[in-house]
Each structure stands twice: as structure tokens, then as C-alpha cells.
Amino acid sequence: MKFKTLTEFIIEKQAEYPQASGELSRLLNDIGIAAKFVNREVNRAGLGEVMGYAGEVNVQGEDQKKLDVYANDQFIAALKSGGQCCAIGSEENDEIILLDSEISKHGKYVVAIDPLDGSSNIESNVSIGTIFSIYRRRTVRGVATIEDFLQPGRNLVAAGYVLYGSSTVLVYTTGYGVNGFTLDPSVGLFILSHPNMKYPETGTIYSINEANYIYFPEGVKRYIQFCQEDDKATHRPYSTRYIGSMVADVHRNLIRGGIFIYPGTIVSKQGKLRLLYECNPVAFIAEQAGGKASDGFRRVLDIQPKALHERAPIFVGPTYMVEKAEALMKQYSPEFRLE
Ligand code: AHM
Ligand code: MG
């Protein structure tokens, strides 16, 4: 049987761009390797109490760590090892992590990452994920600064996510389409399983935490009503699906056709999700898959970030679904416009 591994695919793509130096390829490959280690630990989650993992000291004499801390450490270690990345912005760390070894400090790229998103789902065996953004640094040389991260998502060089689900899938884009790779755990290889991913022409799913309904902008309430109306021609009412792990919700909606919404509310106008390492990577992938990502009024990828952990509302999915929600936001909730 003929198959293509993630590493082969990355090398093949690099060869299509003679000007490419191979640094981005190495960086992506290193993220793929770290994801395998995280996957191994995610699969053992729950054994902690039975086998004495959590809070214990393991055979190497190391303290066992919580999974999100473990994931953070793995990705940082992987990004340090290659020398292409000069700084990391992680959900787990308040400040950027400077990689200031002689090699890394001259690295061309910075990476913003949520190492284990949806971690509240771990104990109930529900899917969780990793989300990452890769930018070319703005400063020319030397130790990186926060300015290297405060770039709009349209500057992204690459972005992706790993979904630790019923199988483990890595999906990424470098701006030339979206490709997905499924981990074959028996041989430890990510195999190309979802080439050139695109949103289906018709989608019937909407994903939003409806428990927050009373806090939603009127535009969102109207969109939910629209999703629930009876109209055979447009396949409504749609179905609600909400896992509570953004990677899982976004991935399912990309495959099946659906909109994911985490809006601003009257309690938090900026919503919950983080612009740099949650909204932007998902927005880049959505656009590359023929869809759209908006904060209700403007393209997510055009938002100029002001802080590393800044939050933004997000409406992401097939273009026609996002545009309908945007139209209702503009009509009924103009006071939620952020710029
Ligand atoms: P986390 O980064 O603390 O894990 O939170 C992010 C997660 C997303 O994966 C998910 O879409 C969202 O929080 C769910 O939030 P809520 O429970 O408010 O619906
Ligand atoms: Mg998160």
C-alpha cells in the first residue's frame, strides 16, 4: 500500500519552493514529533491514580506532571532543539519564552501555542487538542521581543492543530491549502489521510455554548433562531454539536460542514478564546479550506493584536454560514463592534 508520511509530505512541499531554506519544514516536523509524545501521555490519562503516576516520582526520579504542563514542556523542548524558533508564546506562560541560545536567538520564527486546549475535558475522556501559529519574526536579529508576536494573523507563515480524539490527527496549512494526517500508533507515523481539506458545500451544524444565551448579543440570539427555523430548502433546523474543545468542534465542522461560534457577551465583550494561539490558527485554516473567520464584524486575520494573551470573539466555518451570522450581528448588535 502506498502512503505518504508527514515528514515526506513536508519535504516534498519544500522542494516545490526552491527559495525555501528548509527551516520551516524542520519546525513543522519538530511540532509533529512533540505531538506524538503528548499523544502517548494523553492516551494514558486516567491511569495516573491506578498506576501511581500523578503527583508521584517516576523511575527516573522526575515528578509526574499534569498533562497540560507536560504538553507545554514537550513543545518547548521540541522548538528549542531545532534552532529555527527564537521565542514561544504559550497559554501556559504569562510572558514570552525567549530561546536565547547562540543558535536559537537568530531563529527566523516565533511560535504561539496552546499546548493542550480543552484540558478540562481530559478526565472524562473527551477529545482535546494542541493549536499553534508560526510567524516570521519582525525584529531582524538578536533576542526576540513581544513585537515579534503582535502581528495580525494575515502574516502567519503556518498554523495548525493536533486533535487527540478517537484517532490523533494533525492538520496544518502554510497558505497553500489544508492537509490532515492521522497518526498510526502502531508505527508512530502521521500518514496523509485528509489531503486538500475543504468545507463541504452544505453544512447543517452549529456549535455554541448555548448556556450563555442570556449574555449573548442580540445578533447571536437571532442567528441561533435562524439555525432552529424549519426550512427544508436550506436543511434547517440545523443540528447542535458542542464538545467544549475548540479543536474538536472546529475539526468536526470542517469535515461535516458547520459553524463554530464563541462570541463576545455582555459579560466579556472580547469573548473567551485567545487571538494569537486559538482564533488566528483556526481562522487561517478555515480560510485555506474555503471558509471564513470573523469576530462578527471583521476578518479575524486582520485584527492587530495588542497583547500576547488577548481574547477575541470568533465565528468560523463555511463562508455562507459565517456571512449570515455577520449580517445579523451588524443589524442587531453594532455596539459589539470592537475596533
Ligand atoms: P482552555 O484554553 O482553558 O482549555 O479553554 C478553551 C476552551 C476551548 O477549547 C473551547 O472551545 C472553550 O474553551 C469552551 O468554553 P466553554 O466551556 O465556555 O463553552
Ligand atoms: Mg485554550
GROMACS .gro file of C-alpha atoms and ligand atoms in nm:
model
  359
    1MET     CA    1   0.000   0.000   0.000
    2LYS     CA    2   0.128   0.345  -0.094
    3PHE     CA    3   0.110   0.613   0.173
    4LYS     CA    4   0.274   0.944   0.250
    5THR     CA    5   0.407   1.039   0.591
    6LEU     CA    6   0.401   1.389   0.738
    7THR     CA    7   0.778   1.413   0.705
    8GLU     CA    8   0.773   1.304   0.339
    9PHE     CA    9   0.492   1.549   0.266
   10ILE     CA   10   0.675   1.841   0.429
   11ILE     CA   11   0.996   1.765   0.237
   12GLU     CA   12   0.804   1.726  -0.090
   13LYS     CA   13   0.630   2.063  -0.039
   14GLN     CA   14   0.958   2.232   0.041
   15ALA     CA   15   1.106   2.107  -0.285
   16GLU     CA   16   0.830   2.295  -0.473
   17TYR     CA   17   0.977   2.624  -0.341
   18PRO     CA   18   1.342   2.641  -0.441
   19GLN     CA   19   1.388   2.959  -0.232
   20ALA     CA   20   1.280   2.775   0.086
   21SER     CA   21   1.567   2.715   0.326
   22GLY     CA   22   1.411   2.414   0.498
   23GLU     CA   23   1.381   2.590   0.833
   24LEU     CA   24   1.001   2.596   0.836
   25SER     CA   25   0.999   2.230   0.735
   26ARG     CA   26   1.218   2.143   1.032
   27LEU     CA   27   0.997   2.344   1.264
   28LEU     CA   28   0.680   2.171   1.146
   29ASN     CA   29   0.842   1.835   1.171
   30ASP     CA   30   0.954   1.906   1.529
   31ILE     CA   31   0.597   2.002   1.623
   32GLY     CA   32   0.482   1.669   1.477
   33ILE     CA   33   0.733   1.481   1.690
   34ALA     CA   34   0.633   1.662   2.012
   35ALA     CA   35   0.268   1.585   1.930
   36LYS     CA   36   0.348   1.211   1.936
   37PHE     CA   37   0.489   1.236   2.288
   38VAL     CA   38   0.188   1.433   2.404
   39ASN     CA   39  -0.041   1.181   2.236
   40ARG     CA   40   0.123   0.898   2.427
   41GLU     CA   41   0.061   1.070   2.760
   42VAL     CA   42  -0.295   1.173   2.666
   43ASN     CA   43  -0.370   0.809   2.591
   44ARG     CA   44  -0.253   0.709   2.937
   45ALA     CA   45  -0.460   0.977   3.113
   46GLY     CA   46  -0.669   0.811   3.380
   47LEU     CA   47  -0.407   0.551   3.459
   48GLY     CA   48  -0.246   0.802   3.692
   49GLU     CA   49  -0.440   0.705   4.001
   50VAL     CA   50  -0.432   0.333   3.929
   51MET     CA   51  -0.065   0.321   3.839
   52GLY     CA   52   0.052   0.590   4.077
   53TYR     CA   53   0.153   0.847   3.813
   54ALA     CA   54   0.013   1.185   3.914
   55GLY     CA   55   0.194   1.358   4.198
   56GLU     CA   56   0.439   1.067   4.218
   57VAL     CA   57   0.806   1.048   4.140
   58ASN     CA   58   0.875   0.824   3.840
   59VAL     CA   59   1.159   0.579   3.788
   60GLN     CA   60   1.388   0.848   3.653
   61GLY     CA   61   1.328   1.041   3.973
   62GLU     CA   62   1.122   1.308   3.794
   63ASP     CA   63   0.799   1.440   3.939
   64GLN     CA   64   0.497   1.342   3.733
   65LYS     CA   65   0.337   1.645   3.580
   66LYS     CA   66  -0.014   1.742   3.494
   67LEU     CA   67  -0.085   1.681   3.126
   68ASP     CA   68  -0.107   2.044   3.023
   69VAL     CA   69   0.226   2.120   3.187
   70TYR     CA   70   0.372   1.808   3.027
   71ALA     CA   71   0.247   1.916   2.684
   72ASN     CA   72   0.387   2.265   2.731
   73ASP     CA   73   0.728   2.125   2.825
   74GLN     CA   74   0.729   1.888   2.526
   75PHE     CA   75   0.653   2.157   2.269
   76ILE     CA   76   0.902   2.398   2.422
   77ALA     CA   77   1.171   2.130   2.418
   78ALA     CA   78   1.092   2.043   2.055
   79LEU     CA   79   1.101   2.406   1.944
   80LYS     CA   80   1.425   2.467   2.131
   81SER     CA   81   1.604   2.176   1.973
   82GLY     CA   82   1.587   2.286   1.610
   83GLY     CA   83   1.716   2.643   1.630
   84GLN     CA   84   1.456   2.788   1.388
   85CYS     CA   85   1.234   2.935   1.658
   86CYS     CA   86   1.361   3.229   1.865
   87ALA     CA   87   1.066   3.268   2.103
   88ILE     CA   88   0.746   3.095   2.214
   89GLY     CA   89   0.422   3.247   2.339
   90SER     CA   90   0.227   2.982   2.529
   91GLU     CA   91  -0.108   2.982   2.703
   92GLU     CA   92   0.073   2.824   2.996
   93ASN     CA   93   0.321   3.113   3.041
   94ASP     CA   94   0.240   3.475   3.119
   95GLU     CA   95   0.540   3.611   2.930
   96ILE     CA   96   0.705   3.503   2.607
   97ILE     CA   97   0.974   3.238   2.643
   98LEU     CA   98   1.298   3.356   2.485
   99LEU     CA   99   1.510   3.089   2.324
  100ASP     CA  100   1.839   3.268   2.360
  101SER     CA  101   2.099   3.004   2.286
  102GLU     CA  102   2.354   3.113   2.025
  103ILE     CA  103   2.163   2.922   1.755
  104SER     CA  104   1.802   2.983   1.856
  105LYS     CA  105   1.827   3.356   1.918
  106HIS     CA  106   1.885   3.408   1.546
  107GLY     CA  107   1.595   3.180   1.451
  108LYS     CA  108   1.360   3.328   1.190
  109TYR     CA  109   1.034   3.226   1.351
  110VAL     CA  110   0.823   3.273   1.662
  111VAL     CA  111   0.556   3.024   1.767
  112ALA     CA  112   0.236   3.097   1.962
  113ILE     CA  113   0.081   2.782   2.105
  114ASP     CA  114  -0.192   2.644   2.324
  115PRO     CA  115  -0.020   2.314   2.412
  116LEU     CA  116  -0.332   2.139   2.546
  117ASP     CA  117  -0.658   2.311   2.471
  118GLY     CA  118  -0.981   2.196   2.632
  119SER     CA  119  -0.787   2.038   2.917
  120SER     CA  120  -1.095   2.039   3.140
  121ASN     CA  121  -1.214   1.753   2.916
  122ILE     CA  122  -0.924   1.522   2.996
  123GLU     CA  123  -1.071   1.346   3.297
  124SER     CA  124  -1.385   1.250   3.107
  125ASN     CA  125  -1.203   1.104   2.803
  126VAL     CA  126  -1.330   1.374   2.571
  127SER     CA  127  -1.116   1.497   2.281
  128ILE     CA  128  -0.858   1.768   2.343
  129GLY     CA  129  -0.608   1.940   2.118
  130THR     CA  130  -0.297   2.145   2.055
  131ILE     CA  131  -0.317   2.464   1.848
  132PHE     CA  132  -0.022   2.656   1.704
  133SER     CA  133   0.066   2.964   1.497
  134ILE     CA  134   0.400   3.030   1.329
  135TYR     CA  135   0.506   3.386   1.239
  136ARG     CA  136   0.822   3.516   1.081
  137ARG     CA  137   0.984   3.742   1.341
  138ARG     CA  138   0.971   4.117   1.289
  139THR     CA  139   1.299   4.208   1.454
  140VAL     CA  140   1.594   4.125   1.236
  141ARG     CA  141   1.842   3.962   1.470
  142GLY     CA  142   1.924   3.904   1.835
  143VAL     CA  143   1.689   3.814   2.115
  144ALA     CA  144   1.321   3.827   2.016
  145THR     CA  145   1.070   4.071   2.166
  146ILE     CA  146   0.695   4.080   2.220
  147GLU     CA  147   0.670   4.287   1.898
  148ASP     CA  148   0.754   3.971   1.707
  149PHE     CA  149   0.424   3.822   1.827
  150LEU     CA  150   0.198   4.125   1.790
  151GLN     CA  151   0.126   4.070   1.423
  152PRO     CA  152  -0.211   4.027   1.257
  153GLY     CA  153  -0.295   3.671   1.157
  154ARG     CA  154  -0.270   3.756   0.786
  155ASN     CA  155   0.108   3.749   0.841
  156LEU     CA  156   0.101   3.385   0.951
  157VAL     CA  157   0.353   3.163   0.779
  158ALA     CA  158   0.193   2.840   0.900
  159ALA     CA  159  -0.064   2.723   1.152
  160GLY     CA  160  -0.223   2.401   1.260
  161TYR     CA  161  -0.374   2.186   1.527
  162VAL     CA  162  -0.346   1.836   1.663
  163LEU     CA  163  -0.665   1.663   1.774
  164TYR     CA  164  -0.627   1.385   2.030
  165GLY     CA  165  -0.957   1.217   1.953
  166SER     CA  166  -1.080   0.870   1.863
  167SER     CA  167  -0.769   0.887   1.649
  168THR     CA  168  -0.499   1.153   1.658
  169VAL     CA  169  -0.497   1.392   1.365
  170LEU     CA  170  -0.255   1.672   1.275
  171VAL     CA  171  -0.394   1.938   1.039
  172TYR     CA  172  -0.185   2.227   0.909
  173THR     CA  173  -0.153   2.490   0.642
  174THR     CA  174   0.131   2.700   0.510
  175GLY     CA  175  -0.107   2.907   0.299
  176TYR     CA  176  -0.132   2.656   0.014
  177GLY     CA  177  -0.435   2.453   0.121
  178VAL     CA  178  -0.502   2.242   0.427
  179ASN     CA  179  -0.381   1.887   0.479
  180GLY     CA  180  -0.459   1.639   0.756
  181PHE     CA  181  -0.251   1.346   0.880
  182THR     CA  182  -0.370   1.062   1.102
  183LEU     CA  183  -0.132   0.901   1.348
  184ASP     CA  184  -0.086   0.528   1.304
  185PRO     CA  185   0.001   0.443   1.664
  186SER     CA  186   0.142   0.102   1.575
  187VAL     CA  187   0.428   0.253   1.374
  188GLY     CA  188   0.427   0.605   1.524
  189LEU     CA  189   0.384   0.783   1.191
  190PHE     CA  190   0.147   1.059   1.083
  191ILE     CA  191   0.005   0.946   0.748
  192LEU     CA  192  -0.162   1.178   0.496
  193SER     CA  193  -0.531   1.093   0.535
  194HIS     CA  194  -0.712   1.419   0.452
  195PRO     CA  195  -0.547   1.583   0.150
  196ASN     CA  196  -0.660   1.931   0.046
  197MET     CA  197  -0.936   1.970   0.304
  198LYS     CA  198  -1.232   2.192   0.209
  199TYR     CA  199  -1.557   2.275   0.384
  200PRO     CA  200  -1.845   2.080   0.226
  201GLU     CA  201  -2.086   2.281   0.010
  202THR     CA  202  -2.369   2.231   0.256
  203GLY     CA  203  -2.340   2.221   0.631
  204THR     CA  204  -2.605   2.169   0.896
  205ILE     CA  205  -2.417   2.202   1.226
  206TYR     CA  206  -2.390   2.496   1.464
  207SER     CA  207  -2.164   2.483   1.768
  208ILE     CA  208  -2.201   2.731   2.051
  209ASN     CA  209  -2.230   2.712   2.429
  210GLU     CA  210  -2.599   2.795   2.445
  211ALA     CA  211  -2.599   2.803   2.825
  212ASN     CA  212  -2.465   3.157   2.788
  213TYR     CA  213  -2.770   3.259   2.580
  214ILE     CA  214  -2.886   3.538   2.811
  215TYR     CA  215  -2.545   3.706   2.783
  216PHE     CA  216  -2.526   3.681   2.403
  217PRO     CA  217  -2.555   3.981   2.169
  218GLU     CA  218  -2.896   4.008   2.001
  219GLY     CA  219  -2.727   3.922   1.667
  220VAL     CA  220  -2.614   3.586   1.803
  221LYS     CA  221  -2.957   3.514   1.951
  222ARG     CA  222  -3.110   3.586   1.607
  223TYR     CA  223  -2.859   3.357   1.440
  224ILE     CA  224  -2.944   3.075   1.680
  225GLN     CA  225  -3.313   3.129   1.600
  226PHE     CA  226  -3.225   3.116   1.229
  227CYS     CA  227  -3.045   2.781   1.283
  228GLN     CA  228  -3.353   2.644   1.458
  229GLU     CA  229  -3.612   2.751   1.199
  230ASP     CA  230  -3.789   2.498   0.979
  231ASP     CA  231  -3.685   2.538   0.614
  232LYS     CA  232  -3.638   2.226   0.405
  233ALA     CA  233  -3.463   2.408   0.119
  234THR     CA  234  -3.175   2.514   0.347
  235HIS     CA  235  -3.176   2.194   0.555
  236ARG     CA  236  -3.294   2.374   0.867
  237PRO     CA  237  -3.331   2.321   1.153
  238TYR     CA  238  -2.959   2.252   1.179
  239SER     CA  239  -2.811   2.024   1.445
  240THR     CA  240  -2.631   2.144   1.757
  241ARG     CA  241  -2.296   1.983   1.832
  242TYR     CA  242  -2.074   2.123   2.107
  243ILE     CA  243  -1.785   1.935   2.259
  244GLY     CA  244  -1.623   2.221   2.450
  245SER     CA  245  -1.279   2.159   2.298
  246MET     CA  246  -1.233   2.408   2.019
  247VAL     CA  247  -1.004   2.186   1.813
  248ALA     CA  248  -1.257   1.902   1.819
  249ASP     CA  249  -1.551   2.130   1.739
  250VAL     CA  250  -1.367   2.307   1.458
  251HIS     CA  251  -1.232   1.983   1.309
  252ARG     CA  252  -1.574   1.815   1.304
  253ASN     CA  253  -1.726   2.125   1.148
  254LEU     CA  254  -1.456   2.133   0.881
  255ILE     CA  255  -1.528   1.771   0.788
  256ARG     CA  256  -1.906   1.777   0.820
  257GLY     CA  257  -1.983   2.143   0.745
  258GLY     CA  258  -2.070   2.366   1.036
  259ILE     CA  259  -2.015   2.696   1.212
  260PHE     CA  260  -1.835   2.731   1.546
  261ILE     CA  261  -1.913   3.043   1.748
  262TYR     CA  262  -1.756   3.177   2.064
  263PRO     CA  263  -1.899   3.530   2.070
  264GLY     CA  264  -1.839   3.834   2.283
  265THR     CA  265  -2.103   3.863   2.555
  266ILE     CA  266  -2.240   4.136   2.777
  267VAL     CA  267  -2.008   3.997   3.045
  268SER     CA  268  -1.696   3.977   2.825
  269LYS     CA  269  -1.710   4.172   2.501
  270GLN     CA  270  -1.390   4.004   2.378
  271GLY     CA  271  -1.528   3.654   2.434
  272LYS     CA  272  -1.309   3.381   2.580
  273LEU     CA  273  -1.075   3.245   2.317
  274ARG     CA  274  -0.725   3.379   2.266
  275LEU     CA  275  -0.648   3.562   1.945
  276LEU     CA  276  -0.288   3.459   1.887
  277TYR     CA  277  -0.296   3.086   1.950
  278GLU     CA  278  -0.664   2.987   1.933
  279CYS     CA  279  -0.854   3.218   1.695
  280ASN     CA  280  -0.582   3.301   1.440
  281PRO     CA  281  -0.462   2.948   1.359
  282VAL     CA  282  -0.817   2.824   1.324
  283ALA     CA  283  -0.904   3.127   1.109
  284PHE     CA  284  -0.607   3.064   0.878
  285ILE     CA  285  -0.706   2.701   0.834
  286ALA     CA  286  -1.072   2.793   0.777
  287GLU     CA  287  -0.983   3.043   0.504
  288GLN     CA  288  -0.749   2.795   0.339
  289ALA     CA  289  -1.032   2.539   0.344
  290GLY     CA  290  -1.260   2.781   0.156
  291GLY     CA  291  -1.434   2.914   0.469
  292LYS     CA  292  -1.430   3.231   0.671
  293ALA     CA  293  -1.349   3.350   1.024
  294SER     CA  294  -1.489   3.673   1.164
  295ASP     CA  295  -1.520   3.844   1.501
  296GLY     CA  296  -1.875   3.927   1.398
  297PHE     CA  297  -1.771   4.239   1.207
  298ARG     CA  298  -1.425   4.196   1.059
  299ARG     CA  299  -1.187   3.927   0.942
  300VAL     CA  300  -1.014   3.764   1.241
  301LEU     CA  301  -0.684   3.759   1.049
  302ASP     CA  302  -0.694   4.141   1.017
  303ILE     CA  303  -0.712   4.210   1.391
  304GLN     CA  304  -0.400   4.388   1.516
  305PRO     CA  305  -0.313   4.221   1.849
  306LYS     CA  306  -0.209   4.443   2.139
  307ALA     CA  307  -0.118   4.174   2.392
  308LEU     CA  308   0.005   3.814   2.390
  309HIS     CA  309  -0.298   3.666   2.564
  310GLU     CA  310  -0.561   3.895   2.411
  311ARG     CA  311  -0.905   3.744   2.354
  312ALA     CA  312  -1.132   3.779   2.050
  313PRO     CA  313  -1.484   3.671   1.954
  314ILE     CA  314  -1.491   3.415   1.674
  315PHE     CA  315  -1.743   3.294   1.415
  316VAL     CA  316  -1.571   3.033   1.197
  317GLY     CA  317  -1.696   2.791   0.934
  318PRO     CA  318  -1.829   2.776   0.578
  319THR     CA  319  -1.848   3.124   0.423
  320TYR     CA  320  -2.226   3.132   0.376
  321MET     CA  321  -2.284   3.043   0.742
  322VAL     CA  322  -2.038   3.299   0.879
  323GLU     CA  323  -2.174   3.570   0.649
  324LYS     CA  324  -2.528   3.509   0.770
  325ALA     CA  325  -2.418   3.541   1.133
  326GLU     CA  326  -2.216   3.854   1.049
  327ALA     CA  327  -2.518   4.015   0.880
  328LEU     CA  328  -2.728   3.960   1.192
  329MET     CA  329  -2.451   4.094   1.417
  330LYS     CA  330  -2.425   4.409   1.207
  331GLN     CA  331  -2.802   4.455   1.201
  332TYR     CA  332  -2.884   4.382   1.566
  333SER     CA  333  -2.563   4.425   1.768
  334PRO     CA  334  -2.350   4.707   1.625
  335GLU     CA  335  -2.248   4.800   1.984
  336PHE     CA  336  -2.040   4.478   1.995
  337ARG     CA  337  -1.804   4.602   1.725
  338LEU     CA  338  -1.458   4.612   1.882
  339GLU     CA  339  -1.236   4.826   1.660
  340AHM     P1  340  -0.896   2.641   2.775
  340AHM     O1  341  -0.788   2.703   2.689
  340AHM     O2  342  -0.894   2.691   2.915
  340AHM     O3  343  -0.895   2.491   2.764
  340AHM     O4  344  -1.035   2.696   2.718
  340AHM     C1  345  -1.058   2.691   2.581
  340AHM     C2  346  -1.175   2.603   2.554
  340AHM     C3  347  -1.197   2.579   2.408
  340AHM     O5  348  -1.134   2.462   2.366
  340AHM     C4  349  -1.346   2.565   2.400
  340AHM     O6  350  -1.395   2.598   2.273
  340AHM     C5  351  -1.394   2.659   2.504
  340AHM     O7  352  -1.290   2.671   2.599
  340AHM     C6  353  -1.517   2.611   2.574
  340AHM     O8  354  -1.557   2.707   2.665
  340AHM     P2  355  -1.698   2.697   2.741
  340AHM     O9  356  -1.682   2.590   2.844
  340AHM    O10  357  -1.717   2.833   2.799
  340AHM    O11  358  -1.803   2.664   2.641
  341MG      MG  359  -0.700   2.704   2.533
   0.00000   0.00000   0.00000
